């Protein structure tokens, strides 16, 4: 199952908007993790089998340092509306699905708008 842990720099509204393709996803604010250090969010994601969705490059560094899980989806393209992020994730769904498969041994994927 693909479930996202949406970082604080991305709206919590995506949880509901993407529920059909990313069920059981959450956003850090909704979990009481707002403002927490990246490694705390990282450890939460690892413990609860989430894929981190972020625009924060620090997670790329954590991925390179600590490996995976959790895997990280890094959105590139500057400030985007919630609707634009939703559209990109839907368009890239098959790529994301392959990214989380066991055959794909990388911890981070960058998606450009």
Tab-separated table of N, CA, C and O in Angstrom:
chain	number	residue	atom	x	y	z
A	1	UNK	N	0.849	-1.175	0.000
A	1	UNK	CA	0.000	0.000	0.000
A	1	UNK	C	0.900	1.245	0.000
A	1	UNK	O	1.894	1.293	0.703
A	2	UNK	N	0.513	2.217	-0.780
A	2	UNK	CA	1.271	3.454	-0.829
A	2	UNK	C	0.556	4.504	0.016
A	2	UNK	O	-0.540	4.935	-0.314
A	3	UNK	N	1.203	4.868	1.096
A	3	UNK	CA	0.637	5.939	1.920
A	3	UNK	C	1.717	6.986	2.141
A	3	UNK	O	2.866	6.678	2.424
A	4	UNK	N	1.303	8.220	1.982
A	4	UNK	CA	2.225	9.342	2.055
A	4	UNK	C	2.191	9.984	3.431
A	4	UNK	O	1.136	10.084	4.054
A	5	UNK	N	3.362	10.439	3.870
A	5	UNK	CA	3.444	11.344	4.997
A	5	UNK	C	3.824	12.684	4.387
A	5	UNK	O	4.943	12.880	3.921
A	6	UNK	N	2.868	13.580	4.334
A	6	UNK	CA	3.021	14.865	3.659
A	6	UNK	C	3.685	15.851	4.618
A	6	UNK	O	3.196	16.079	5.719
A	7	UNK	N	4.793	16.411	4.173
A	7	UNK	CA	5.571	17.328	4.994
A	7	UNK	C	4.806	18.628	5.226
A	7	UNK	O	3.856	18.953	4.512
A	8	UNK	N	5.263	19.387	6.206
A	8	UNK	CA	4.552	20.607	6.608
A	8	UNK	C	4.527	21.686	5.542
A	8	UNK	O	3.702	22.582	5.588
A	9	UNK	N	5.417	21.606	4.563
A	9	UNK	CA	5.445	22.626	3.515
A	9	UNK	C	4.432	22.357	2.405
A	9	UNK	O	4.392	23.073	1.415
A	10	UNK	N	3.615	21.334	2.589
A	10	UNK	CA	2.572	20.962	1.626
A	10	UNK	C	1.250	20.830	2.386
A	10	UNK	O	1.211	20.257	3.472
A	11	UNK	N	0.182	21.306	1.809
A	11	UNK	CA	-1.114	21.374	2.485
A	11	UNK	C	-1.660	20.016	2.928
A	11	UNK	O	-1.603	19.033	2.196
A	12	UNK	N	-2.252	20.019	4.118
A	12	UNK	CA	-2.944	18.850	4.648
A	12	UNK	C	-4.145	18.462	3.781
A	12	UNK	O	-4.632	17.336	3.839
A	13	UNK	N	-4.620	19.379	2.947
A	13	UNK	CA	-5.787	19.105	2.096
A	13	UNK	C	-5.514	17.976	1.095
A	13	UNK	O	-6.446	17.357	0.580
A	14	UNK	N	-4.243	17.718	0.820
A	14	UNK	CA	-3.912	16.630	-0.107
A	14	UNK	C	-4.317	15.261	0.431
A	14	UNK	O	-4.562	14.346	-0.348
A	15	UNK	N	-4.369	15.120	1.744
A	15	UNK	CA	-4.751	13.829	2.328
A	15	UNK	C	-6.093	13.382	1.759
A	15	UNK	O	-6.234	12.253	1.279
A	16	UNK	N	-7.071	14.262	1.802
A	16	UNK	CA	-8.411	13.933	1.301
A	16	UNK	C	-8.430	13.847	-0.225
A	16	UNK	O	-9.040	12.953	-0.797
A	17	UNK	N	-7.748	14.783	-0.893
A	17	UNK	CA	-7.766	14.831	-2.356
A	17	UNK	C	-7.148	13.569	-2.984
A	17	UNK	O	-7.538	13.181	-4.077
A	18	UNK	N	-6.184	12.962	-2.298
A	18	UNK	CA	-5.479	11.804	-2.859
A	18	UNK	C	-5.866	10.474	-2.212
A	18	UNK	O	-5.226	9.463	-2.442
A	19	UNK	N	-6.927	10.491	-1.419
A	19	UNK	CA	-7.322	9.291	-0.677
A	19	UNK	C	-7.613	8.096	-1.577
A	19	UNK	O	-7.423	6.948	-1.169
A	20	UNK	N	-8.034	8.345	-2.812
A	20	UNK	CA	-8.348	7.231	-3.711
A	20	UNK	C	-7.096	6.505	-4.205
A	20	UNK	O	-7.132	5.305	-4.461
A	21	UNK	N	-5.964	7.210	-4.318
A	21	UNK	CA	-4.748	6.544	-4.813
A	21	UNK	C	-3.668	6.381	-3.740
A	21	UNK	O	-2.778	5.549	-3.893
A	22	UNK	N	-3.755	7.165	-2.681
A	22	UNK	CA	-2.823	7.048	-1.558
A	22	UNK	C	-3.618	6.954	-0.254
A	22	UNK	O	-3.595	7.862	0.571
A	23	UNK	N	-4.320	5.834	-0.065
A	23	UNK	CA	-5.137	5.705	1.147
A	23	UNK	C	-4.261	5.687	2.399
A	23	UNK	O	-3.096	5.315	2.351
A	24	UNK	N	-4.837	6.120	3.498
A	24	UNK	CA	-4.176	6.132	4.798
A	24	UNK	C	-2.990	7.100	4.871
A	24	UNK	O	-2.136	6.975	5.742
A	25	UNK	N	-2.946	8.039	3.940
A	25	UNK	CA	-1.902	9.062	3.994
A	25	UNK	C	-2.204	10.030	5.131
A	25	UNK	O	-3.328	10.117	5.612
A	26	UNK	N	-1.182	10.761	5.533
A	26	UNK	CA	-1.327	11.749	6.609
A	26	UNK	C	-0.438	12.942	6.320
A	26	UNK	O	0.385	12.894	5.413
A	27	UNK	N	-0.621	13.977	7.106
A	27	UNK	CA	0.190	15.188	7.001
A	27	UNK	C	0.749	15.483	8.379
A	27	UNK	O	0.081	15.245	9.390
A	28	UNK	N	1.975	15.976	8.446
A	28	UNK	CA	2.655	16.125	9.728
A	28	UNK	C	1.868	16.959	10.738
A	28	UNK	O	1.865	16.630	11.928
A	29	UNK	N	1.199	17.993	10.282
A	29	UNK	CA	0.420	18.832	11.209
A	29	UNK	C	-0.679	18.023	11.876
A	29	UNK	O	-0.908	18.154	13.082
A	30	UNK	N	-1.341	17.184	11.103
A	30	UNK	CA	-2.441	16.370	11.630
A	30	UNK	C	-1.954	15.338	12.647
A	30	UNK	O	-2.735	14.823	13.432
A	31	UNK	N	-0.650	15.032	12.613
A	31	UNK	CA	-0.072	14.040	13.526
A	31	UNK	C	0.654	14.677	14.703
A	31	UNK	O	1.286	13.973	15.493
A	32	UNK	N	0.613	15.990	14.799
A	32	UNK	CA	1.301	16.667	15.886
A	32	UNK	C	2.804	16.781	15.676
A	32	UNK	O	3.553	16.979	16.636
A	33	UNK	N	3.257	16.673	14.429
A	33	UNK	CA	4.686	16.730	14.125
A	33	UNK	C	5.108	18.063	13.510
A	33	UNK	O	6.247	18.198	13.064
A	34	UNK	N	4.217	19.029	13.505
A	34	UNK	CA	4.513	20.331	12.923
A	34	UNK	C	5.683	20.979	13.659
A	34	UNK	O	5.697	21.046	14.886
A	35	UNK	N	6.677	21.424	12.913
A	35	UNK	CA	7.828	22.095	13.502
A	35	UNK	C	8.871	21.169	14.090
A	35	UNK	O	9.882	21.630	14.611
A	36	UNK	N	8.642	19.872	14.025
A	36	UNK	CA	9.613	18.911	14.557
A	36	UNK	C	10.812	18.803	13.613
A	36	UNK	O	10.715	19.067	12.423
A	37	UNK	N	11.935	18.401	14.159
A	37	UNK	CA	13.139	18.190	13.363
A	37	UNK	C	12.874	17.133	12.291
A	37	UNK	O	12.090	16.200	12.508
A	38	UNK	N	13.561	17.281	11.163
A	38	UNK	CA	13.358	16.355	10.048
A	38	UNK	C	13.596	14.901	10.446
A	38	UNK	O	12.874	14.007	10.013
A	39	UNK	N	14.597	14.651	11.277
A	39	UNK	CA	14.892	13.264	11.645
A	39	UNK	C	13.752	12.644	12.464
A	39	UNK	O	13.534	11.433	12.414
A	40	UNK	N	12.997	13.466	13.203
A	40	UNK	CA	11.846	12.946	13.961
A	40	UNK	C	10.745	12.528	12.988
A	40	UNK	O	10.147	11.460	13.138
A	41	UNK	N	10.484	13.376	11.998
A	41	UNK	CA	9.499	13.029	10.965
A	41	UNK	C	9.974	11.785	10.216
A	41	UNK	O	9.187	10.877	9.941
A	42	UNK	N	11.254	11.731	9.892
A	42	UNK	CA	11.852	10.580	9.205
A	42	UNK	C	11.608	9.286	9.993
A	42	UNK	O	11.159	8.286	9.446
A	43	UNK	N	11.912	9.335	11.284
A	43	UNK	CA	11.738	8.144	12.122
A	43	UNK	C	10.272	7.739	12.227
A	43	UNK	O	9.951	6.543	12.230
A	44	UNK	N	9.373	8.710	12.304
A	44	UNK	CA	7.940	8.414	12.338
A	44	UNK	C	7.528	7.714	11.044
A	44	UNK	O	6.817	6.701	11.074
A	45	UNK	N	7.973	8.267	9.927
A	45	UNK	CA	7.638	7.667	8.629
A	45	UNK	C	8.165	6.234	8.540
A	45	UNK	O	7.465	5.337	8.062
A	46	UNK	N	9.363	6.031	8.988
A	46	UNK	CA	9.959	4.684	8.948
A	46	UNK	C	9.166	3.704	9.818
A	46	UNK	O	8.835	2.602	9.383
A	47	UNK	N	8.849	4.130	11.020
A	47	UNK	CA	8.134	3.261	11.970
A	47	UNK	C	6.738	2.890	11.477
A	47	UNK	O	6.252	1.803	11.731
A	48	UNK	N	6.104	3.812	10.738
A	48	UNK	CA	4.710	3.610	10.340
A	48	UNK	C	4.533	3.363	8.833
A	48	UNK	O	3.422	3.488	8.312
A	49	UNK	N	5.608	3.012	8.161
A	49	UNK	CA	5.573	2.620	6.742
A	49	UNK	C	5.008	3.692	5.809
A	49	UNK	O	4.202	3.395	4.926
A	50	UNK	N	5.427	4.928	6.003
A	50	UNK	CA	5.032	6.016	5.124
A	50	UNK	C	6.118	6.292	4.092
A	50	UNK	O	7.293	6.009	4.317
A	51	UNK	N	5.719	6.906	2.988
A	51	UNK	CA	6.609	7.507	2.010
A	51	UNK	C	6.528	9.005	2.273
A	51	UNK	O	5.428	9.564	2.331
A	52	UNK	N	7.648	9.658	2.442
A	52	UNK	CA	7.636	11.093	2.725
A	52	UNK	C	7.465	11.876	1.425
A	52	UNK	O	8.204	11.655	0.467
A	53	UNK	N	6.503	12.775	1.414
A	53	UNK	CA	6.287	13.691	0.297
A	53	UNK	C	6.686	15.082	0.772
A	53	UNK	O	6.129	15.586	1.747
A	54	UNK	N	7.652	15.678	0.088
A	54	UNK	CA	8.200	16.946	0.566
A	54	UNK	C	8.727	17.806	-0.566
A	54	UNK	O	8.917	17.327	-1.689
A	55	UNK	N	8.991	19.059	-0.242
A	55	UNK	CA	9.719	19.967	-1.116
A	55	UNK	C	11.032	20.370	-0.446
A	55	UNK	O	11.758	21.213	-0.943
A	56	UNK	N	11.335	19.750	0.669
A	56	UNK	CA	12.491	20.066	1.501
A	56	UNK	C	13.669	19.166	1.128
A	56	UNK	O	13.622	17.952	1.340
A	57	UNK	N	14.728	19.763	0.607
A	57	UNK	CA	15.900	19.000	0.174
A	57	UNK	C	16.620	18.296	1.318
A	57	UNK	O	17.417	17.387	1.078
A	58	UNK	N	16.361	18.693	2.556
A	58	UNK	CA	16.997	18.023	3.689
A	58	UNK	C	16.654	16.537	3.720
A	58	UNK	O	17.444	15.711	4.185
A	59	UNK	N	15.475	16.185	3.227
A	59	UNK	CA	15.101	14.765	3.197
A	59	UNK	C	15.906	13.990	2.158
A	59	UNK	O	16.134	12.799	2.317
A	60	UNK	N	16.332	14.654	1.103
A	60	UNK	CA	17.237	14.028	0.139
A	60	UNK	C	18.544	13.686	0.843
A	60	UNK	O	19.072	12.574	0.696
A	61	UNK	N	19.052	14.610	1.641
A	61	UNK	CA	20.280	14.369	2.405
A	61	UNK	C	20.097	13.212	3.389
A	61	UNK	O	20.969	12.336	3.508
A	62	UNK	N	18.964	13.190	4.091
A	62	UNK	CA	18.695	12.088	5.026
A	62	UNK	C	18.629	10.755	4.299
A	62	UNK	O	19.132	9.743	4.784
A	63	UNK	N	18.018	10.761	3.133
A	63	UNK	CA	17.917	9.543	2.338
A	63	UNK	C	19.301	9.025	1.947
A	63	UNK	O	19.570	7.828	2.023
A	64	UNK	N	20.172	9.932	1.547
A	64	UNK	CA	21.524	9.528	1.161
A	64	UNK	C	22.330	9.071	2.369
A	64	UNK	O	23.145	8.163	2.261
A	65	UNK	N	22.085	9.671	3.512
A	65	UNK	CA	22.818	9.338	4.726
A	65	UNK	C	22.327	8.046	5.382
A	65	UNK	O	23.123	7.197	5.774
A	66	UNK	N	21.017	7.898	5.466
A	66	UNK	CA	20.434	6.787	6.227
A	66	UNK	C	19.880	5.652	5.372
A	66	UNK	O	19.477	4.628	5.903
A	67	UNK	N	19.791	5.861	4.077
A	67	UNK	CA	19.175	4.833	3.237
A	67	UNK	C	17.666	4.832	3.388
A	67	UNK	O	17.078	5.801	3.838
A	68	UNK	N	17.071	3.714	3.027
A	68	UNK	CA	15.613	3.626	3.124
A	68	UNK	C	15.228	2.275	3.689
A	68	UNK	O	16.027	1.343	3.621
A	69	UNK	N	14.067	2.125	4.269
A	69	UNK	CA	12.973	3.084	4.337
A	69	UNK	C	13.241	4.192	5.346
A	69	UNK	O	14.112	4.016	6.191
A	70	UNK	N	12.432	5.230	5.277
A	70	UNK	CA	11.360	5.474	4.323
A	70	UNK	C	11.907	6.004	3.003
A	70	UNK	O	13.013	6.536	2.941
A	71	UNK	N	11.118	5.829	1.980
A	71	UNK	CA	11.451	6.432	0.699
A	71	UNK	C	10.913	7.864	0.690
A	71	UNK	O	10.024	8.209	1.465
A	72	UNK	N	11.494	8.681	-0.197
A	72	UNK	CA	11.165	10.098	-0.234
A	72	UNK	C	10.795	10.511	-1.651
A	72	UNK	O	11.510	10.182	-2.601
A	73	UNK	N	9.683	11.217	-1.773
A	73	UNK	CA	9.305	11.860	-3.030
A	73	UNK	C	9.593	13.342	-2.838
A	73	UNK	O	8.976	13.996	-1.987
A	74	UNK	N	10.543	13.859	-3.606
A	74	UNK	CA	10.938	15.256	-3.517
A	74	UNK	C	10.355	16.010	-4.700
A	74	UNK	O	10.696	15.737	-5.849
A	75	UNK	N	9.436	16.923	-4.407
A	75	UNK	CA	8.809	17.725	-5.451
A	75	UNK	C	9.690	18.917	-5.773
A	75	UNK	O	10.110	19.647	-4.873
A	76	UNK	N	9.959	19.096	-7.055
A	76	UNK	CA	10.784	20.213	-7.519
A	76	UNK	C	9.934	21.126	-8.377
A	76	UNK	O	9.120	20.657	-9.160
A	77	UNK	N	10.139	22.406	-8.246
A	77	UNK	CA	9.407	23.334	-9.102
A	77	UNK	C	8.925	24.561	-8.375
A	77	UNK	O	8.081	25.289	-8.885
A	78	UNK	N	9.429	24.800	-7.185
A	78	UNK	CA	9.027	26.002	-6.460
A	78	UNK	C	7.647	25.879	-5.848
A	78	UNK	O	7.110	24.785	-5.688
A	79	UNK	N	7.088	27.012	-5.517
A	79	UNK	CA	5.768	27.034	-4.888
A	79	UNK	C	4.712	26.545	-5.876
A	79	UNK	O	4.642	27.018	-7.003
A	80	UNK	N	3.925	25.592	-5.420
A	80	UNK	CA	2.858	25.029	-6.242
A	80	UNK	C	1.569	25.036	-5.438
A	80	UNK	O	1.599	24.853	-4.223
A	81	UNK	N	0.474	25.195	-6.117
A	81	UNK	CA	-0.814	25.105	-5.438
A	81	UNK	C	-1.085	23.648	-5.077
A	81	UNK	O	-0.488	22.722	-5.646
A	82	UNK	N	-1.992	23.476	-4.154
A	82	UNK	CA	-2.397	22.122	-3.764
A	82	UNK	C	-2.945	21.373	-4.965
A	82	UNK	O	-2.640	20.193	-5.167
A	83	UNK	N	-3.739	22.037	-5.796
A	83	UNK	CA	-4.296	21.388	-6.984
A	83	UNK	C	-3.202	20.985	-7.962
A	83	UNK	O	-3.284	19.924	-8.584
A	84	UNK	N	-2.179	21.811	-8.104
A	84	UNK	CA	-1.072	21.477	-9.010
A	84	UNK	C	-0.305	20.269	-8.501
A	84	UNK	O	0.067	19.379	-9.285
A	85	UNK	N	-0.084	20.191	-7.203
A	85	UNK	CA	0.611	19.032	-6.627
A	85	UNK	C	-0.226	17.777	-6.827
A	85	UNK	O	0.295	16.727	-7.210
A	86	UNK	N	-1.514	17.891	-6.588
A	86	UNK	CA	-2.399	16.740	-6.806
A	86	UNK	C	-2.300	16.256	-8.253
A	86	UNK	O	-2.162	15.059	-8.514
A	87	UNK	N	-2.372	17.173	-9.187
A	87	UNK	CA	-2.312	16.822	-10.601
A	87	UNK	C	-0.985	16.137	-10.958
A	87	UNK	O	-0.970	15.120	-11.657
A	88	UNK	N	0.103	16.663	-10.461
A	88	UNK	CA	1.417	16.073	-10.730
A	88	UNK	C	1.498	14.658	-10.178
A	88	UNK	O	1.971	13.739	-10.843
A	89	UNK	N	1.031	14.455	-8.947
A	89	UNK	CA	1.091	13.124	-8.342
A	89	UNK	C	0.214	12.127	-9.086
A	89	UNK	O	0.576	10.960	-9.231
A	90	UNK	N	-0.908	12.578	-9.572
A	90	UNK	CA	-1.759	11.689	-10.367
A	90	UNK	C	-1.092	11.355	-11.703
A	90	UNK	O	-1.122	10.211	-12.141
A	91	UNK	N	-0.484	12.345	-12.333
A	91	UNK	CA	0.196	12.101	-13.606
A	91	UNK	C	1.391	11.165	-13.443
A	91	UNK	O	1.682	10.364	-14.331
A	92	UNK	N	2.063	11.273	-12.315
A	92	UNK	CA	3.282	10.492	-12.073
A	92	UNK	C	3.025	9.226	-11.259
A	92	UNK	O	3.966	8.580	-10.806
A	93	UNK	N	1.779	8.855	-11.098
A	93	UNK	CA	1.427	7.730	-10.231
A	93	UNK	C	2.148	6.438	-10.607
A	93	UNK	O	2.685	5.755	-9.742
A	94	UNK	N	2.202	6.107	-11.873
A	94	UNK	CA	2.857	4.851	-12.263
A	94	UNK	C	4.354	4.899	-11.965
A	94	UNK	O	4.943	3.897	-11.566
A	95	UNK	N	4.959	6.058	-12.132
A	95	UNK	CA	6.384	6.216	-11.799
A	95	UNK	C	6.586	6.042	-10.285
A	95	UNK	O	7.533	5.391	-9.845
A	96	UNK	N	5.695	6.613	-9.494
A	96	UNK	CA	5.779	6.492	-8.040
A	96	UNK	C	5.560	5.043	-7.617
A	96	UNK	O	6.258	4.524	-6.742
A	97	UNK	N	4.621	4.389	-8.258
A	97	UNK	CA	4.344	2.990	-7.956
A	97	UNK	C	5.582	2.125	-8.196
A	97	UNK	O	5.928	1.271	-7.383
A	98	UNK	N	6.277	2.355	-9.306
A	98	UNK	CA	7.516	1.632	-9.583
A	98	UNK	C	8.593	2.000	-8.565
A	98	UNK	O	9.331	1.136	-8.092
A	99	UNK	N	8.676	3.273	-8.206
A	99	UNK	CA	9.668	3.753	-7.252
A	99	UNK	C	9.587	3.026	-5.916
A	99	UNK	O	10.610	2.712	-5.312
A	100	UNK	N	8.398	2.736	-5.444
A	100	UNK	CA	8.294	2.076	-4.144
A	100	UNK	C	8.416	0.557	-4.225
A	100	UNK	O	8.513	-0.110	-3.219
A	101	UNK	N	8.454	0.023	-5.430
A	101	UNK	CA	8.555	-1.432	-5.583
A	101	UNK	C	9.937	-1.919	-5.140
A	101	UNK	O	10.913	-1.167	-5.169
A	102	UNK	N	10.020	-3.179	-4.739
A	102	UNK	CA	11.312	-3.731	-4.310
A	102	UNK	C	12.392	-3.718	-5.404
A	102	UNK	O	13.571	-3.696	-5.095
A	103	UNK	N	11.975	-3.701	-6.665
A	103	UNK	CA	12.951	-3.684	-7.755
A	103	UNK	C	13.716	-2.369	-7.834
A	103	UNK	O	14.781	-2.294	-8.409
A	104	UNK	N	13.164	-1.314	-7.295
A	104	UNK	CA	13.761	0.013	-7.372
A	104	UNK	C	14.474	0.280	-6.060
A	104	UNK	O	13.851	0.475	-5.032
A	105	UNK	N	15.789	0.283	-6.095
A	105	UNK	CA	16.567	0.338	-4.868
A	105	UNK	C	17.069	1.729	-4.499
A	105	UNK	O	18.066	1.862	-3.822
A	106	UNK	N	16.412	2.748	-4.960
A	106	UNK	CA	16.789	4.105	-4.586
A	106	UNK	C	15.830	4.626	-3.536
A	106	UNK	O	14.647	4.285	-3.542
A	107	UNK	N	16.334	5.483	-2.654
A	107	UNK	CA	15.520	5.980	-1.563
A	107	UNK	C	14.781	7.266	-1.844
A	107	UNK	O	13.899	7.640	-1.088
A	108	UNK	N	15.127	7.944	-2.947
A	108	UNK	CA	14.502	9.225	-3.225
A	108	UNK	C	14.234	9.356	-4.715
A	108	UNK	O	15.070	8.961	-5.539
A	109	UNK	N	13.084	9.891	-5.027
A	109	UNK	CA	12.742	10.215	-6.419
A	109	UNK	C	12.405	11.708	-6.461
A	109	UNK	O	11.750	12.222	-5.553
A	110	UNK	N	12.893	12.370	-7.473
A	110	UNK	CA	12.597	13.782	-7.658
A	110	UNK	C	11.576	13.911	-8.771
A	110	UNK	O	11.755	13.347	-9.857
A	111	UNK	N	10.523	14.647	-8.501
A	111	UNK	CA	9.464	14.868	-9.478
A	111	UNK	C	9.407	16.362	-9.761
A	111	UNK	O	9.279	17.180	-8.843
A	112	UNK	N	9.501	16.697	-11.021
A	112	UNK	CA	9.536	18.099	-11.447
A	112	UNK	C	8.176	18.528	-11.988
A	112	UNK	O	7.512	17.769	-12.670
A	113	UNK	N	7.825	19.767	-11.669
A	113	UNK	CA	6.553	20.280	-12.171
A	113	UNK	C	6.735	20.875	-13.555
A	113	UNK	O	7.812	21.141	-14.008
